[in-house]
Each structure stands twice: as C-alpha cells, then as structure tokens.
Amino acid sequence: MALHVEVPPIPDRVSLLADVAEIVSRSHDLQETLANVIDLVGKRLDADVCSIYLTEPDLRTLTLSATIGLDPECVGQVQLAFGEGLVGAAAERRETVAIETALDDPRSRYFPETGEERYASLLAAPLIVQGVTIGVLVIQTLESRRFDPQDIGLLQTCAQLLAPVVINARLIALAASPAGERTRPEADSGGRSGTLELRGIPTMRGVAIGPVYRLEDPIDLARLDYEPSSDPAREKEDLISALADARREIDELREQVGERFGPEFAAVFYTQMQIVEDHGFVTKLEQQVEESGDALAAVRAVVDHYRKTFERIQDPYFRERGADIEDVGRRVMEKLLGVRHQSDPMQPGSVVVADQILPTLFARLEVERVAAIVAEHGGPTSHGAIFARTLEIPAITGVSALLTHAQPGELAVVDGGEGRVYLDPDAGLVAEYERAQAQYHVAIEHLDALRERPAESRDGRRIRLTANVGLLADLRLVEQHGAEGVGLFRTELLALAHRGFPSEEEQQQLYTKVCTDMAPRTVTIRTLDLGGDKGIPNVGFPDEDNPQLGLRSIRLTLENQRAFRTQLRAILRASQSGNVRLLLPMISGIGELRDTRVLIDRVRNELVRDGVPFQADLPVGLMIEVPSAALVAEALAAECDFFSIGTNDLTQYTLAVDRGNERVAHLYNPLHPAVLTLIDHSARAAQRAGIPISLCGEMATNPLAVPILLGLGIEELSGAPAAVPVVREIVRALDFGKAEKAARQALTVATADEVHAISAELLRASGLLDHPDIGDWLRSSLDAGKR
Ligand code: PEP
Ligand code: MG
C-alpha cells in the first residue's frame, strides 16, 4: 500500500489559470507554449512529471509531445493508441482519469524507455475541441497522491486553455501544406512564393511595412475555471466589488484616452460606464447571482442575454454595439478572476493584428509605434475604425483567417487603400512597397515644407484650401499640411462615437476647442448628417428600404428638433470663440432651408433672451448635394450665406449610383458632365448672388478634377488634410484662363472619359508630370484612375 502524503495547499489557484491563460494568449510557437505550460502546471500542482500527448491526424494515436520529468529523448517517439493505458483511456473516453495507485491499475501501460514505472499516481485530462480529443495533459507523482477535485478541475481547465493553441497550430500546419487553403500570388521570379496574401475591407488607406504585433488574444473566459464560494452572499459581494473595479478601470481609461485624443474618443468609455452603472443591468446581475449563487455564471448569463438581443438587430452599426456590452462583461469577469493584462513590448512601426479594432486598443497601445492595424472581424463603421482613420493609421478590417496565419514578429505589408495584407512578403514585394512608401513620405515632407505658399494659379487666381475633419485629433494634421481652415467639420463622428446625441455641454466644449485652435481661421461646422448608412441609437431610425433616399441628414434633424436645437445652441455658443460658419447638409429645396432657418432664429432668440453670447453674424450656408438643390440654386442662394458642394452625394444622386456599392462603382464618376453641369449651375448662382462657394466632396482633392473646378469658379476646395499639399501644387502650376477654357469644354462633352482627357491634357501641358514630388503619382492617376 503506497504512502499517502499531504499535498501543500495550492498558493493561488486563480493565478495558475491566469498564468496559463497568459502563456496561451501570447502563444506563437506550439512547442514553446507546451513547454512553458507543462513547466508551470508541473510546479504549481507539485507534480514530478507533467507531459502532453497530442493526437495524430488519424485521431486514434497519441504521441508524447512534451514532457518535464520523463526522458526528453522519448518526445516524438512514444506513441499509444486511444484506449491504450491510462492516458489512452482518458483520450478515448474523453474523461479525466485520476488514479492514486497507477502501478496497481490493470489499464496501466508503461513505456520502460520513459522511466515512468517509478511514478505512483497519475492524473490525465483530455484536450477536447468539438467533441474530439486532440491531446491529453498528464501529471504524475512519485509518491502516492489522492487527487482532490481542485487538482482535477485545475488540470482540466489548463487542458482546455491549451486546446485552441493546439488547434491553431494544426490549422497553420495544414494551411501551409500544398493542399492548404492559402491564396498565394503567382510565384514571380526565382520561386519566391512564400508570400501569403489576405484580403479584407479597406478601412484607412496608406502603406505600412513592419513586424506583426499580435494583440494578446482575448483570454477565453468561458474556459477559465471559477469555483463559487459556498456562501451566496459572498458571491454577491464579490460581484458588486468586481463591478466597482471595472467601473474604476473604465473611468481611468476614459480619462487617459480623453487626455490623449480628445473627449469624443472617450465617449465610448462613458457609455461603458453607463452600462456598469445601469440599474437594469445591475439588477439583472444581482437577481442572477442570488438565484445561481455563482457570480461568474451570473455575468455570463446576463451578457449573453444582451448579446443575443444585439445580434438580432439588422443594422450592422447597432450590432457592433453589442461588443461594448461584451467588453464590459469581460472586464467584470476579469476582475472576478483576477486576470491581468500583459503584452510583449511593441516594436516601432508594428503592424497590429487583432481580433477587432476596439476603442480600448487605442488606450492599451502606444499609438506612435503603430504603423497599421489589421483586424479579423469588425467593419469600417466601428469606433475603432473611425479612430484609426482619424489618426491616419492605415487599417483593414474583416480579414478572414488573419489570426490563424499572422505570426508575431513576422514581416507584413499592409496596403490599406486596397485592403490587402501580405504576410511574410517576398523581397520583391517589400522593395516595391518600400519604394512607394519612401516616395510618398519624401513627397509629403517636401510639400509640407512649402505649406506657407498660397494656392494661387500662375496668372494670379487665388483659391482657399481647407480641410475636412471629424475629430480633434485631426487638427494637428490641418496644421501639418497647411490647410487654411476647416472647410467641413463632420459632427456626426461625435454622435457615432457617443452613440446618441451628445449633450449641449459636450458639444459646445468640442466645438469651442476646434474654433479656438483654428482661430482666426474659419471653421465650417456641419450639422448632424446622420441616417442612411450612419445610424445611431436613441434616434429611432425606421427600417427603410432605401435609406439613402429616406429620412437622413437635415430631414432627420428636422424631425428630431430637440436634438437639432441642442446642436444649434452648442454651435452658436461656440461661435463666439472663433470664426465659425454653420453648414446644413442635404438641403433639397427651399422648404427645408426655411424650416431650418426658423429653428436657428428661435435658438438665437433664446440665447439673446438668456444673455448667452454668440457670433451674431454667423453665416448659415447649405450643402449642394442633391440635384434639386443645384437646379434651384438661385432661389437657395437668395436665402443663405454660402454654398458648399458635396460631390460625394451629388454624384450618387445625379447618376443614381450608390456610392457604397462596389457593383456599380465603375459608374460612379464625379467627372461626369452631368455632375459638372450641376456644379456650374450652382457656382453661377452663387456668383450672381455674391455668396462664396466651396466644394468639400472627395472630388476636391482629385487631381483630374482640380483644373475643372478651378475653371468653373470654385473658390475653396476642402478635403482630407494630407491631400491639401498636392492640390496646392496643382493649382500653382495651372493657368486660370486655360482652366476656364478646359472647364467650358468639359461642359460640352457627353462622357466622363472625355472630361478626363481634357483635364489630363491640361495637367500634362502645365508640366506637372515632371514635378519632383507628385509627378510619378500624377502620371499613374492619369493613366489609371478616372475618379
Ligand atoms: C459629400 O456628400 O460630398 C460630403 C462631403 O458629405 P459626406 O461625404 O459626409 O456625405
Ligand atoms: Mg454628403
């Protein structure tokens, strides 16, 4: 009879699981992960041997794959069939086997070469994925030991934590085989075909080349073992304190992120805080914990309930919001389990690979070291995507199988504009992208150095170049690239980040900051342009068959007068700290303009009555982005102070081409003479009425459009800050007289291709194709793009 010895108490069972989870979450090499895990498990469970057996592809054989304690020479050599010995029994029955006196057990099968006959007790837990045993984690002890439920539970959980790592490694091996599913570009020269190309949704354009930095995969909390206290009251207390800890953490994040990037970035944490404080959420949790006596199960159940509700929602934007509830739930669970985050240091210029671009990512990462972000899930409307765009970080979302393939440290090339990621790129590809990237940077630096030069044509026609911005973080880019003000401040990003109409105070603070930073330059603040593809909660969006033609933009705000009034008050109040213009989106006729002006007058009167100061002569302008507005521009011009042409929408509505539908993208072309005719019509109306006219669609920075727009008499072009220097160079190389002639000619032709040719000829004749910074790029634009 073997001697029974007392096992020293396990110092911190949760910390063992947290540490294993940590190793697993940072895993990039299967053998290394297995070695680390068995070392840790062996020590913490006070075992003399800890080994792992992995299942062969036949799903019937186990191979000793790593061991601490047995002869290392046997790794890869010792094999046993399912059902053979105690380990085989655990595999076959998919059950944990705990044997105090293994030596006496008839099922025992010893491999003398391992030297394992010396070990008295054995505990073997299978690694199971979808009902299939993919390995067995085993501990053995020299002295006899009765494994208690805690030992058994711990080993089982460790086995389950390891399972995804093993599966991933298997998948990678499979994918790497010739029959695998990897899509490789044709091998170019010399058979250098190691490059793996993955595709996703272009989310922010730009090129990055750098090492993959895998953001610690979320620890699978579902697999972590949690043993509730036997006292239900204690469980409830633990849950309440976990909620408080989570709330504190979210609040800290809100503060940090707010300080680094501006309050609108922090809005999402504010919402998360509202969730942890939400009476309904907290009550549900309390009820659950009272019923089940298990705090972790209560969080899981409640979060699951919310998640399912969100999943049923059609709108992708709303669906993505379910992620915030999950984020909160996760944080609370982590607090309950004592899980900590820890990441490897990030190299400068890293390509961050993540499951999703979550807002928290920007708080956790050193953003200045991030060259690009690529995510397996999520869409371009997520908060994270918005933040990435704002920060000019090239980004791609929805890259399927990314996490399976991307290995930490391996080189990646990211082409954000094309939505392509190349893993382990071949030398030719890297060189090609390096050239493109270097050229781009040099050009931008040169051009930025010349930012003080006015955008004036050779024959003295001066136009204003301004920037489109959406977040505070963009303002530094306005400075960097020398824009002369903000031609379009899109306020809906604030609402999208906030997921609801922000308060007057919040809006006023934000607008004031923009105006103060930009003063004395002009800031054109556009009122909320929501709806269509930009929906937010709390506004009651109807489910529309044709949202682009539905209740969007000014129509929506006119229906939500309280929210509209709040925004108008905030803009008016901010107007006194700078030089502000108020811009109304998607006006389609005089009625909408008049209704809005009535509301504006009412708000002005309220402010006067309350003695609140504001810019009394605040110009009120409108966007021409619906053909009807262009056609009645004369009437509109008589009742507003300026026009800004939104060609993104004007093109879509004139040509009946959905700007977001790739199937008709070839038909979407702002150079179409029909669009130019409407621009011309609007420009003439503005001239006759003596009001300024600008253009703020993407067309404003399209090199082929610039000569035509100049020639049509557009006085201000507003576009992405980074594009401003290029437009400046083009304007400076042109002759206004010739541009006017080209524009007149463009109005007489029938197709966009003909306009393209007219403009290309002018650019060529102006010598711009020899420009040291933008010549090559222009040449390729003339050859390739018509947009
Ligand atoms: C436009 O339509 O051209 C425009 C600038 O507005 P948005 O792209 O925000 O719809
Ligand atoms: Mg628009």
PDB file of N, CA and C in Angstrom, residues 43 208 238 250 296 446 462 465 468 491 556 655 664 677 685 742 779:
ATOM      1  N   LYS A  43       4.950  22.428 -11.732  1.00  0.00           N
ATOM      2  CA  LYS A  43       5.413  23.059 -10.490  1.00  0.00           C
ATOM      3  C   LYS A  43       4.248  23.414  -9.584  1.00  0.00           C
ATOM      4  N   ALA A 208       2.023  50.291 -44.950  1.00  0.00           N
ATOM      5  CA  ALA A 208       2.917  50.051 -43.810  1.00  0.00           C
ATOM      6  C   ALA A 208       3.650  48.749 -44.033  1.00  0.00           C
ATOM      7  N   ASP A 238     -18.750  39.774  -3.966  1.00  0.00           N
ATOM      8  CA  ASP A 238     -17.640  39.729  -4.932  1.00  0.00           C
ATOM      9  C   ASP A 238     -18.042  40.366  -6.256  1.00  0.00           C
ATOM     10  N   ILE A 250     -12.692  51.542 -16.198  1.00  0.00           N
ATOM     11  CA  ILE A 250     -13.265  52.212 -17.374  1.00  0.00           C
ATOM     12  C   ILE A 250     -13.116  53.730 -17.223  1.00  0.00           C
ATOM     13  N   LEU A 296     -19.741  34.486 -11.496  1.00  0.00           N
ATOM     14  CA  LEU A 296     -19.264  34.423 -12.878  1.00  0.00           C
ATOM     15  C   LEU A 296     -20.383  33.963 -13.820  1.00  0.00           C
ATOM     16  N   HIS A 446       8.434  67.273 -48.406  1.00  0.00           N
ATOM     17  CA  HIS A 446       8.751  68.431 -49.265  1.00  0.00           C
ATOM     18  C   HIS A 446       7.568  69.378 -49.330  1.00  0.00           C
ATOM     19  N   ARG A 462      -6.467  83.153 -56.908  1.00  0.00           N
ATOM     20  CA  ARG A 462      -6.181  82.599 -55.577  1.00  0.00           C
ATOM     21  C   ARG A 462      -7.394  81.811 -55.092  1.00  0.00           C
ATOM     22  N   LEU A 465      -7.600  76.648 -49.659  1.00  0.00           N
ATOM     23  CA  LEU A 465      -7.544  75.194 -49.466  1.00  0.00           C
ATOM     24  C   LEU A 465      -7.780  74.899 -47.995  1.00  0.00           C
ATOM     25  N   ASN A 468     -11.140  68.796 -44.388  1.00  0.00           N
ATOM     26  CA  ASN A 468     -12.309  68.109 -43.810  1.00  0.00           C
ATOM     27  C   ASN A 468     -11.817  67.396 -42.556  1.00  0.00           C
ATOM     28  N   THR A 491     -19.783  66.628 -37.813  1.00  0.00           N
ATOM     29  CA  THR A 491     -20.085  66.432 -36.387  1.00  0.00           C
ATOM     30  C   THR A 491     -20.656  65.050 -36.080  1.00  0.00           C
ATOM     31  N   LEU A 556     -33.793  64.261 -41.039  1.00  0.00           N
ATOM     32  CA  LEU A 556     -33.804  63.582 -39.745  1.00  0.00           C
ATOM     33  C   LEU A 556     -33.729  64.577 -38.590  1.00  0.00           C
ATOM     34  N   LEU A 655     -26.202  60.526 -60.713  1.00  0.00           N
ATOM     35  CA  LEU A 655     -26.004  59.376 -61.594  1.00  0.00           C
ATOM     36  C   LEU A 655     -26.797  58.152 -61.142  1.00  0.00           C
ATOM     37  N   VAL A 664     -21.664  48.811 -58.618  1.00  0.00           N
ATOM     38  CA  VAL A 664     -21.916  49.890 -59.587  1.00  0.00           C
ATOM     39  C   VAL A 664     -20.812  50.956 -59.515  1.00  0.00           C
ATOM     40  N   THR A 677     -22.205  69.941 -64.793  1.00  0.00           N
ATOM     41  CA  THR A 677     -23.229  70.928 -65.155  1.00  0.00           C
ATOM     42  C   THR A 677     -23.924  71.461 -63.897  1.00  0.00           C
ATOM     43  N   ALA A 685     -24.966  80.569 -59.782  1.00  0.00           N
ATOM     44  CA  ALA A 685     -25.990  81.131 -58.886  1.00  0.00           C
ATOM     45  C   ALA A 685     -25.319  81.843 -57.711  1.00  0.00           C
ATOM     46  N   ALA A 742     -10.814  74.955 -70.370  1.00  0.00           N
ATOM     47  CA  ALA A 742     -10.984  73.494 -70.270  1.00  0.00           C
ATOM     48  C   ALA A 742     -12.328  73.164 -69.616  1.00  0.00           C
ATOM     49  N   ARG A 779       1.118  60.867 -62.859  1.00  0.00           N
ATOM     50  CA  ARG A 779       1.134  60.109 -64.116  1.00  0.00           C
ATOM     51  C   ARG A 779       0.293  58.844 -63.961  1.00  0.00           C
TER      52      ARG A 779
END
